Coordinates of C-alpha atoms and ligand atoms in Angstrom, one line a residue:
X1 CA -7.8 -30.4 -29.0
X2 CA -10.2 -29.0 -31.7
X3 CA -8.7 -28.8 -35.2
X4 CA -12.2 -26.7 -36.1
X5 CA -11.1 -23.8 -33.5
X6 CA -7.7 -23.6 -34.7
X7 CA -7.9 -23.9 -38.1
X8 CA -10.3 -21.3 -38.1
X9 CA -7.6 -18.9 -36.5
X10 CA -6.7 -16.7 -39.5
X11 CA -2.4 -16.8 -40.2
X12 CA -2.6 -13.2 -40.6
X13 CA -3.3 -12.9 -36.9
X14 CA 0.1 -13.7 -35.7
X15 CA 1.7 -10.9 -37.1
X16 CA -0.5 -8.9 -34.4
X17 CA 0.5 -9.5 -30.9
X18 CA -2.5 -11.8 -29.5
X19 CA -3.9 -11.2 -26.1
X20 CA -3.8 -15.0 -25.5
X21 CA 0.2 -14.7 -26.0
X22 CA 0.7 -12.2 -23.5
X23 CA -2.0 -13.7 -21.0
X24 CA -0.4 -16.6 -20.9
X25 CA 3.2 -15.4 -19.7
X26 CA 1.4 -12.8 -17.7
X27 CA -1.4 -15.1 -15.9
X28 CA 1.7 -15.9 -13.4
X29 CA 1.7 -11.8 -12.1
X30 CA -2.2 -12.0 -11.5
X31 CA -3.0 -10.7 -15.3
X32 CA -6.6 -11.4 -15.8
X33 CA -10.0 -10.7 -18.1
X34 CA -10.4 -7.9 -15.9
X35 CA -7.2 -6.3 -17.1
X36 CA -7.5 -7.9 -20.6
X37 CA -10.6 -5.9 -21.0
X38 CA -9.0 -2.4 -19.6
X39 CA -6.2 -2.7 -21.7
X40 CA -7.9 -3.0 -25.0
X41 CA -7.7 0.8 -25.6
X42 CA -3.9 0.8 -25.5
X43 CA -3.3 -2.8 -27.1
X44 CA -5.2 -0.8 -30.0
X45 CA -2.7 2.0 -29.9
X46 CA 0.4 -0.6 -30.2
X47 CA 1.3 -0.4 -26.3
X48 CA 2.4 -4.2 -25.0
X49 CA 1.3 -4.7 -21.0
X50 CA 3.1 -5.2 -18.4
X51 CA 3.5 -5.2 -14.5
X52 CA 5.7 -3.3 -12.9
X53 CA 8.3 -5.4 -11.2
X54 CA 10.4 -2.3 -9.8
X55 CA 10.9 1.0 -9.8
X56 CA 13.9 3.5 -9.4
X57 CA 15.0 7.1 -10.3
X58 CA 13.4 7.8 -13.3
X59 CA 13.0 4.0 -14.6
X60 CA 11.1 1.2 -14.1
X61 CA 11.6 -2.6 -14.8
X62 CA 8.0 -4.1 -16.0
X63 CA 7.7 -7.6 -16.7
X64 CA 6.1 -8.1 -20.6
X65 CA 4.9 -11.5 -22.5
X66 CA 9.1 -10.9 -23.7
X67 CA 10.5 -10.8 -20.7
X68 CA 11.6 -7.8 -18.4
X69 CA 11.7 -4.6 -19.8
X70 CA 13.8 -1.6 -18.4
X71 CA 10.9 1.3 -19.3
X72 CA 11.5 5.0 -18.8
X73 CA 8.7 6.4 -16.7
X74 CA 8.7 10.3 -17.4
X75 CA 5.0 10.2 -18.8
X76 CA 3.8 8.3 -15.8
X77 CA 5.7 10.4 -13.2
X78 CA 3.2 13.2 -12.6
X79 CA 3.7 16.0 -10.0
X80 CA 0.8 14.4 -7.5
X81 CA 3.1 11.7 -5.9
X82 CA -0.4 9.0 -5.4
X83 CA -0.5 9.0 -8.7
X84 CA 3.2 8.4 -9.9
X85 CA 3.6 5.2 -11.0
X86 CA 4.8 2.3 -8.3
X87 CA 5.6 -1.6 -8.0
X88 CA 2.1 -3.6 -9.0
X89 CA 0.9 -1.5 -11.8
X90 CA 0.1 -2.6 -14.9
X91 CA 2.0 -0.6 -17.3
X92 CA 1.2 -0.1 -21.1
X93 CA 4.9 -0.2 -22.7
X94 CA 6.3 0.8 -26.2
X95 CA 7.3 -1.7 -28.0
X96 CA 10.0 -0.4 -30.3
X97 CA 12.3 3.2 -29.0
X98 CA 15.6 3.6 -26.9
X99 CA 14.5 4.0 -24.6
X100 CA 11.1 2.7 -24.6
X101 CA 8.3 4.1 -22.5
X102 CA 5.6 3.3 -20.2
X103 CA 2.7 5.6 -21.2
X104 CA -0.2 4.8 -18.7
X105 CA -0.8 2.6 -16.4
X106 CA -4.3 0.7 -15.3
X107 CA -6.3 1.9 -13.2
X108 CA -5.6 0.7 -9.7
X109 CA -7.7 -1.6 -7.9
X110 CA -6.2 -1.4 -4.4
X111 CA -3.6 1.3 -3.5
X112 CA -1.4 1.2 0.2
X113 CA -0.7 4.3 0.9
X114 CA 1.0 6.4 3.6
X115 CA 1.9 10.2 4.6
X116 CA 5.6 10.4 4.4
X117 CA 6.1 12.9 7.5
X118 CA 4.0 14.6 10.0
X119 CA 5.6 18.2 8.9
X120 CA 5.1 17.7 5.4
X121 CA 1.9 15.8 4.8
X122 CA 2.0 14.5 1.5
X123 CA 1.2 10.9 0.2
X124 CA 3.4 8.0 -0.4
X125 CA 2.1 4.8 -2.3
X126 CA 3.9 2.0 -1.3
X127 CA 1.9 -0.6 -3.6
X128 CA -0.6 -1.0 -6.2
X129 CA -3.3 -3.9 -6.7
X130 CA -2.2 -6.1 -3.8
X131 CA -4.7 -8.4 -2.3
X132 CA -2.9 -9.2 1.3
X133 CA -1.1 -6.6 3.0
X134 CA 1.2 -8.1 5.4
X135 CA 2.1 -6.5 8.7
X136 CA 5.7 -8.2 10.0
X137 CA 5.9 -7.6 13.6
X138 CA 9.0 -8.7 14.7
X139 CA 8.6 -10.8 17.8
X140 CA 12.5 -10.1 19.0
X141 CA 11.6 -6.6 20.4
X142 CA 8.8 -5.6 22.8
X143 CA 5.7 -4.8 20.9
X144 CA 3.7 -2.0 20.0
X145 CA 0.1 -2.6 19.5
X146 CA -0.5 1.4 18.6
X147 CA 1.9 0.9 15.8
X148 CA 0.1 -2.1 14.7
X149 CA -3.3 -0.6 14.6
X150 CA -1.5 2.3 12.7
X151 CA -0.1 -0.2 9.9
X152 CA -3.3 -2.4 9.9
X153 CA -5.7 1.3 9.5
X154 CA -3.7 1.7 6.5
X155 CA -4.1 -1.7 5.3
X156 CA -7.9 -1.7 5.5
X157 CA -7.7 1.2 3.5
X158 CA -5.7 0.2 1.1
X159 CA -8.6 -2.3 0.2
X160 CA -6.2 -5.1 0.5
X161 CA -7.1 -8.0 3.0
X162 CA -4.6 -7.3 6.1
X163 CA -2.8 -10.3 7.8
X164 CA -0.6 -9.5 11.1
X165 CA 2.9 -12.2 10.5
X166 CA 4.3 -12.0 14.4
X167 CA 8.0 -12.9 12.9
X168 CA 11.2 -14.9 14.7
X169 CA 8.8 -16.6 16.6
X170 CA 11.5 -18.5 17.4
X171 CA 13.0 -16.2 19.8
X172 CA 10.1 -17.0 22.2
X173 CA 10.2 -20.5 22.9
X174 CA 8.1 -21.2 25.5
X175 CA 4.9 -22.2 23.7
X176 CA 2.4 -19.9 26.5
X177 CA 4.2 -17.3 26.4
X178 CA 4.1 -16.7 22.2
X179 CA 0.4 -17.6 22.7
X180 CA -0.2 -14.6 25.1
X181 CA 1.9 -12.5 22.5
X182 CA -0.6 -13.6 20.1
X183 CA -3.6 -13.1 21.9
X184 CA -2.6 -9.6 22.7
X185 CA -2.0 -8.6 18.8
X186 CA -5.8 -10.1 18.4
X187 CA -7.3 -7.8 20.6
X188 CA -5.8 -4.9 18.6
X189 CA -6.8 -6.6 15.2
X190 CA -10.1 -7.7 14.7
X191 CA -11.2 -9.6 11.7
X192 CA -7.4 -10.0 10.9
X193 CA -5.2 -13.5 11.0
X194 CA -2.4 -13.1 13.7
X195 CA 0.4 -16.0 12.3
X196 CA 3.4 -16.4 14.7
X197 CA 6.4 -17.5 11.7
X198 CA 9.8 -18.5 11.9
X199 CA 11.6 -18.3 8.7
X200 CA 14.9 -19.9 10.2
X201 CA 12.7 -22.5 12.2
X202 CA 9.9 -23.1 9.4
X203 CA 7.0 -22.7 11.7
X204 CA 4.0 -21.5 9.7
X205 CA 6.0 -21.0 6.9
X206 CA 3.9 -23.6 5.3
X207 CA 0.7 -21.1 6.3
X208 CA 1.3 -18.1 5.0
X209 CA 2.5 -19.7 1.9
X210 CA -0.8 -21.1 1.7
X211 CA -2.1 -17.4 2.1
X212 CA 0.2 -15.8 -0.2
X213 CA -0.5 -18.4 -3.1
X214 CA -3.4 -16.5 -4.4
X215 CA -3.3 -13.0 -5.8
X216 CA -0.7 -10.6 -5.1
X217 CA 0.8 -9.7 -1.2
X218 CA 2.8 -7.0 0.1
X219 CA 5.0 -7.6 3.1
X220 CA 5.4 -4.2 5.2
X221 CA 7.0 -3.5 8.1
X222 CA 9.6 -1.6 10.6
X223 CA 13.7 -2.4 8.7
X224 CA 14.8 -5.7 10.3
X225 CA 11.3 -7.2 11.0
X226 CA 12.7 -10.2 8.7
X227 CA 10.4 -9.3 5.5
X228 CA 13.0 -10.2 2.9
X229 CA 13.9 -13.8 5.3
X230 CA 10.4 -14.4 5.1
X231 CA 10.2 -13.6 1.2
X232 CA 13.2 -16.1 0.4
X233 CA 11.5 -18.7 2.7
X234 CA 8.0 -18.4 0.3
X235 CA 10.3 -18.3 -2.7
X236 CA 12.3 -21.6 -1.6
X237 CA 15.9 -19.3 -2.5
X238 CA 17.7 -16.4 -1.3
X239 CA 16.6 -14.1 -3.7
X240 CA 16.7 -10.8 -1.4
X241 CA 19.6 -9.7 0.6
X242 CA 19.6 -10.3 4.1
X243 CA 21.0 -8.2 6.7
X244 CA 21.5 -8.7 10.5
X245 CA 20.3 -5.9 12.1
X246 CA 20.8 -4.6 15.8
X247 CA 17.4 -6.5 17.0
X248 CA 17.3 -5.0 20.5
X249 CA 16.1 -1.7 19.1
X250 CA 15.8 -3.0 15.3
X251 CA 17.1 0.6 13.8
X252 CA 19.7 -1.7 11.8
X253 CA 20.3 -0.5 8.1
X254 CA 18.0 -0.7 5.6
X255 CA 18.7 -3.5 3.8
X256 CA 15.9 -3.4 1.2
X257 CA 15.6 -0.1 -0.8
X258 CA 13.4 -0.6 -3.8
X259 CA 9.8 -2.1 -3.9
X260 CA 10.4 -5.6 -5.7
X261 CA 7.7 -8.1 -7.3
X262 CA 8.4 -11.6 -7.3
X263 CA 6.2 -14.4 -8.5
X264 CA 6.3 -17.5 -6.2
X265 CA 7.1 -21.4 -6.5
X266 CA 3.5 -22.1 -5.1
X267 CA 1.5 -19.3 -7.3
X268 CA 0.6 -15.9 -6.8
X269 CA 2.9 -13.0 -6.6
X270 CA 4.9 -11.2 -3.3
X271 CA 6.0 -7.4 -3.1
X272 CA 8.8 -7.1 -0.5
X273 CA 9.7 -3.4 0.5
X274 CA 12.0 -1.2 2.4
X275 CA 11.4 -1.3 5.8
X276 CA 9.3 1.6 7.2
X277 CA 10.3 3.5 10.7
X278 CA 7.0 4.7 11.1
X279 CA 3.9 5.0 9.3
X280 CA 1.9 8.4 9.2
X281 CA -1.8 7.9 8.3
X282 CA -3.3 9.3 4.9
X283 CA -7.4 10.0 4.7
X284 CA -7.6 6.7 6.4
X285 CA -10.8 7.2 8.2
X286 CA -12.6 4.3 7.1
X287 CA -9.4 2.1 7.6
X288 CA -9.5 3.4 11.3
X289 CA -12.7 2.5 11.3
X290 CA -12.5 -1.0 10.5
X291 CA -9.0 -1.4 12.7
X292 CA -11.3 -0.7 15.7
X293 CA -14.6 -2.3 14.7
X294 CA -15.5 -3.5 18.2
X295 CA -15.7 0.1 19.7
X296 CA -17.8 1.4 16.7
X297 CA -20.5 -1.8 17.2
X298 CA -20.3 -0.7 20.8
X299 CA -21.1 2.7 19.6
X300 CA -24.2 1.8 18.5
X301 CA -25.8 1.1 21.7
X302 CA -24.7 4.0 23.3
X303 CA -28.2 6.4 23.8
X304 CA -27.1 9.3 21.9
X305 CA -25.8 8.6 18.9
X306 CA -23.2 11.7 18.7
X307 CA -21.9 9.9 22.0
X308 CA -18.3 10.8 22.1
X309 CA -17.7 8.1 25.1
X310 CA -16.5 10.6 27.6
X311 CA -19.2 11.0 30.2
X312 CA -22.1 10.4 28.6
X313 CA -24.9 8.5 30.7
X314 CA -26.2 5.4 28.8
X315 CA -22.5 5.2 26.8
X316 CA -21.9 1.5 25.9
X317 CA -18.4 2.2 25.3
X318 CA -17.6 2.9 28.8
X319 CA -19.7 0.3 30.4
X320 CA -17.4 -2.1 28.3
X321 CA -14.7 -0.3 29.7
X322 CA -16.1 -0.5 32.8
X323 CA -16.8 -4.4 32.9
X324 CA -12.9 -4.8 31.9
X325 CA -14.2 -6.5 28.0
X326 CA -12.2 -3.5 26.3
X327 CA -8.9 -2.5 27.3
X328 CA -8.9 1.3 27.7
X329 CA -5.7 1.5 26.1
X330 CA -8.2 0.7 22.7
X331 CA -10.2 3.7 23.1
X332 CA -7.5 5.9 23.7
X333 CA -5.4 4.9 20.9
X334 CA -8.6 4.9 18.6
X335 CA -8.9 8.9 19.7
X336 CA -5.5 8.9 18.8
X337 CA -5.6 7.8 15.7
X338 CA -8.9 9.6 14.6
X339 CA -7.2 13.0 15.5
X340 CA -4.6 12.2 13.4
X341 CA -6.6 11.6 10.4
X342 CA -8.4 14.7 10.6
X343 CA -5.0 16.3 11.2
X344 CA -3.5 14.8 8.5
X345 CA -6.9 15.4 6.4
X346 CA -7.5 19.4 7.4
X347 CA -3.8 19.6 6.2
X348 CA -4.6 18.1 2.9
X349 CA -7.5 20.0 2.6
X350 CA -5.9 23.1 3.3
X351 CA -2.7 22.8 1.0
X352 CA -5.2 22.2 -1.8
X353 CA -6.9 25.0 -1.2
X354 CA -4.0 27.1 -1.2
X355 CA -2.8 25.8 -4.4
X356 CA -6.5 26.4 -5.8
X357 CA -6.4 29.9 -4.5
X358 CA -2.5 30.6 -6.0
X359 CA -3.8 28.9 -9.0
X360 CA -6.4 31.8 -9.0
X361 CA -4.6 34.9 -8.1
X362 CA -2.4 33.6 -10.7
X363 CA -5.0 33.4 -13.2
X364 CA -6.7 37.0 -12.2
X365 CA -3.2 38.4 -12.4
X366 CA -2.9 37.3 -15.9
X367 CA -6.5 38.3 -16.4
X368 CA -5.9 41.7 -15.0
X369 CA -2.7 42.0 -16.8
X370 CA -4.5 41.2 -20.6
X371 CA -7.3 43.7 -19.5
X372 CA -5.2 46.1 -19.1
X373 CA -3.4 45.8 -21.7
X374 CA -6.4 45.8 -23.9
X375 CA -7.5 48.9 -22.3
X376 CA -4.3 50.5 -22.8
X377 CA -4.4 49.4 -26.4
X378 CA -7.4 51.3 -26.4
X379 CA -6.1 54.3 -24.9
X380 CA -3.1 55.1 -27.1
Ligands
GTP1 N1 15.9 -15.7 14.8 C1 15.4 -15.3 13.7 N2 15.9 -14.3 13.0 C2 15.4 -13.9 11.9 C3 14.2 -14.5 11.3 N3 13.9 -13.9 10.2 C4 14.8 -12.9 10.0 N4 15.7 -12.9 11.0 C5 16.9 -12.0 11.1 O1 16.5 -10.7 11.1 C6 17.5 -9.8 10.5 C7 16.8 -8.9 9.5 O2 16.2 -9.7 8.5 P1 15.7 -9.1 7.1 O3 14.9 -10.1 6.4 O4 16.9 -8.5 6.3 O5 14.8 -7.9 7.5 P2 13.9 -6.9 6.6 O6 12.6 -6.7 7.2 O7 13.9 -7.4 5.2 O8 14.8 -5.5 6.7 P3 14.8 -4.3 5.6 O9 15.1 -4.8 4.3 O10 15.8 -3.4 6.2 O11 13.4 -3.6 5.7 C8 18.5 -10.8 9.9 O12 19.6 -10.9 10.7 C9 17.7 -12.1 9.8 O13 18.6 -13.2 9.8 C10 13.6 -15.6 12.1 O14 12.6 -16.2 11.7 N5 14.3 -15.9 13.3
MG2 MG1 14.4 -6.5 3.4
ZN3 ZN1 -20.7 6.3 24.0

């Protein structure tokens, strides 16, 4: 220890809340130089930071240097849902006030985000700054491979790394049989980890623990794929609620319902969340993309390059198709999902533009009106 450096700290300086202080409690929830440096602008204007631990109706529970703090979240809860504040932020918090206030939030480094329905297309953010996105795929019902690619197109997009956790690997005992299960999720993830677990049995438990130990994780997944068994296994107690739900067509109750942050025994920090019935894409071209990298490297041998693999002579996609090294159900379920997007993004598009043009008509109205006016003024 050097009594030069901290004698040469001036007394007066603890009055004022140090960064080192905060960093230090904070350092366990992934607070970093990164943030330090982004936050500068509101340590200046008295704001404490925080991440954002929980949210619900209104409130939000964000996790400061002193402990959790239950922060109102009207100036962070704007009319565009993507931008409302969610579970992983980092929040700049009031220090003093009943209630006290989160004023801004960072901005975010990765973002998972969904459409909530396919009639109204709006987006959903489901977590901010994770690292891993998790996909638990329940092994106790028949899998769905499209579903998977849906979850895993989001999670590319996100920005997060994905990682597919085939859960209750358990209930498929015979060793072959869970290794064809795997193989199958492979196909439909490239570039991704497929992990068979078992939280009751422990098998690659130890794994994803190893995974999960850096940076932040989000587990998603359909209600009942065993996200919040899997999130007491990493933290070593039951910490969420459990539920047994009907597994043959896994529509049990929800037994999450708020996005929760927890840090874990072994380091870094875990976001378990509601379970999802479905997941609609949102302006996830890119994710899509990446979910079915294979067919877009094939793509690029194919002799024209607007080649849209139907007929085409010299098409590289269908020759694979043809030699049996892509399953056709891959092609068709990337069409699938690439029609979706631009559904989903034409939608978007054209909502915005309708509030742009209301926003105008509005505006000439009021224009018109105040003209006239004038004029009439002018008149009399
Ligand atoms: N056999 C077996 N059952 C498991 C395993 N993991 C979870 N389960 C069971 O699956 C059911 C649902 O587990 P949860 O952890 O509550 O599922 P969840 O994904 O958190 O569900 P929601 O919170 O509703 O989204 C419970 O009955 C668990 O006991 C496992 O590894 N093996
Ligand atoms: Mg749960
Ligand atoms: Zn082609």
């Amino acid at each position: 220890m050097s009594l030069a450096s901290s004698s040469s700290s001036s007394p007066f300086t603890s009055s004022v809340p140090s960064s080192s202080s905060h960093a230090h409690v904070l350092s366990a929830y992934g607070w970093d130089g990164g943030w330090e440096a982004e936050f500068a602008a509101y340590a200046d204007q008295g704001l404490v930071p925080g991440r954002v631990v929980r949210v619900d109706r209104g409130q939000c529970d964000v996790v400061t240097a002193d402990g959790v703090v239950r922060a109102d979240t009207a100036f962070v809860t704007p009319h565009d849902p993507l931008r409302v504040i969610c579970t992983g932020d980092w929040a700049a918090v009031e220090t003093v006030g009943t209630p006290r206030y989160v004023r801004a939030y960072l901005p975010r480094r990765t973002a998972f985000v969904r459409s909530t329905s396919s009639t109204r297309s709006e987006g959903q953010i489901l977590a901010a700054n994770v690292d891993h996105a998790i996909i638990a795929v329940p092994l106790a019902v028949e899998l769905d491979l499209g579903r998977i690619e849906r979850f895993l197109a989001l999670a590319w997009e996100s920005g997060a790394q994905p990682l597919v956790v085939l859960t209750k690997a358990d209930l498929v005992p015979d060793p072959v049989g869970l290794s064809y299960l795997v193989q199958d999720v492979e196909t439909a993830a490239p570039g991704v980890q497929v992990l068979p677990v078992s939280a009751t049995g422990g098998e690659g438990v130890d794994v994803l623990a190893a995974v999960v130990s850096g940076g932040t994780s989000v587990l998603l997944g359909t209600s009942g794929a065993g996200k919040s068994t899997l999130a007491n296994a990493l933290l070593g107690e039951e910490v969420m609620a459990v539920q047994a739900t009907r597994d043959v067509d896994g529509k049990g109750r929800h037994t999450t319902t708020t996005r929760n942050l927890l840090v874990l025994p072994g380091g870094g920090v875990l976001i378990d969340t509601p379970g999802l019935r479905g997941v609609g894409l949102w302006d996830a071209e890119a994710g899509v993309g990446q979910v079915f990298s294979e067919i877009e490297a094939l793509a690029e041998d194919c002799r024209f390059h607007d080649c849209a693999h139907l007929a085409e002579p010299g098409c590289a996609v269908l020759a694979a198709i043809e030699d049996g090294s892509l399953p056709q159900r891959r092609l068709d379920s990337y069409r699938k999902l690439l029609r979706e997007n631009q559904r989903i993004v034409a939608k978007t598009d054209a909502r915005l533009r309708s509030e742009i043009l209301k926003d105008w008509k509005r505006k000439s109205a009021a224009g018109r009106a105040a003209l006239e006016a004038k004029r009439g003024g002018r008149n009399r």
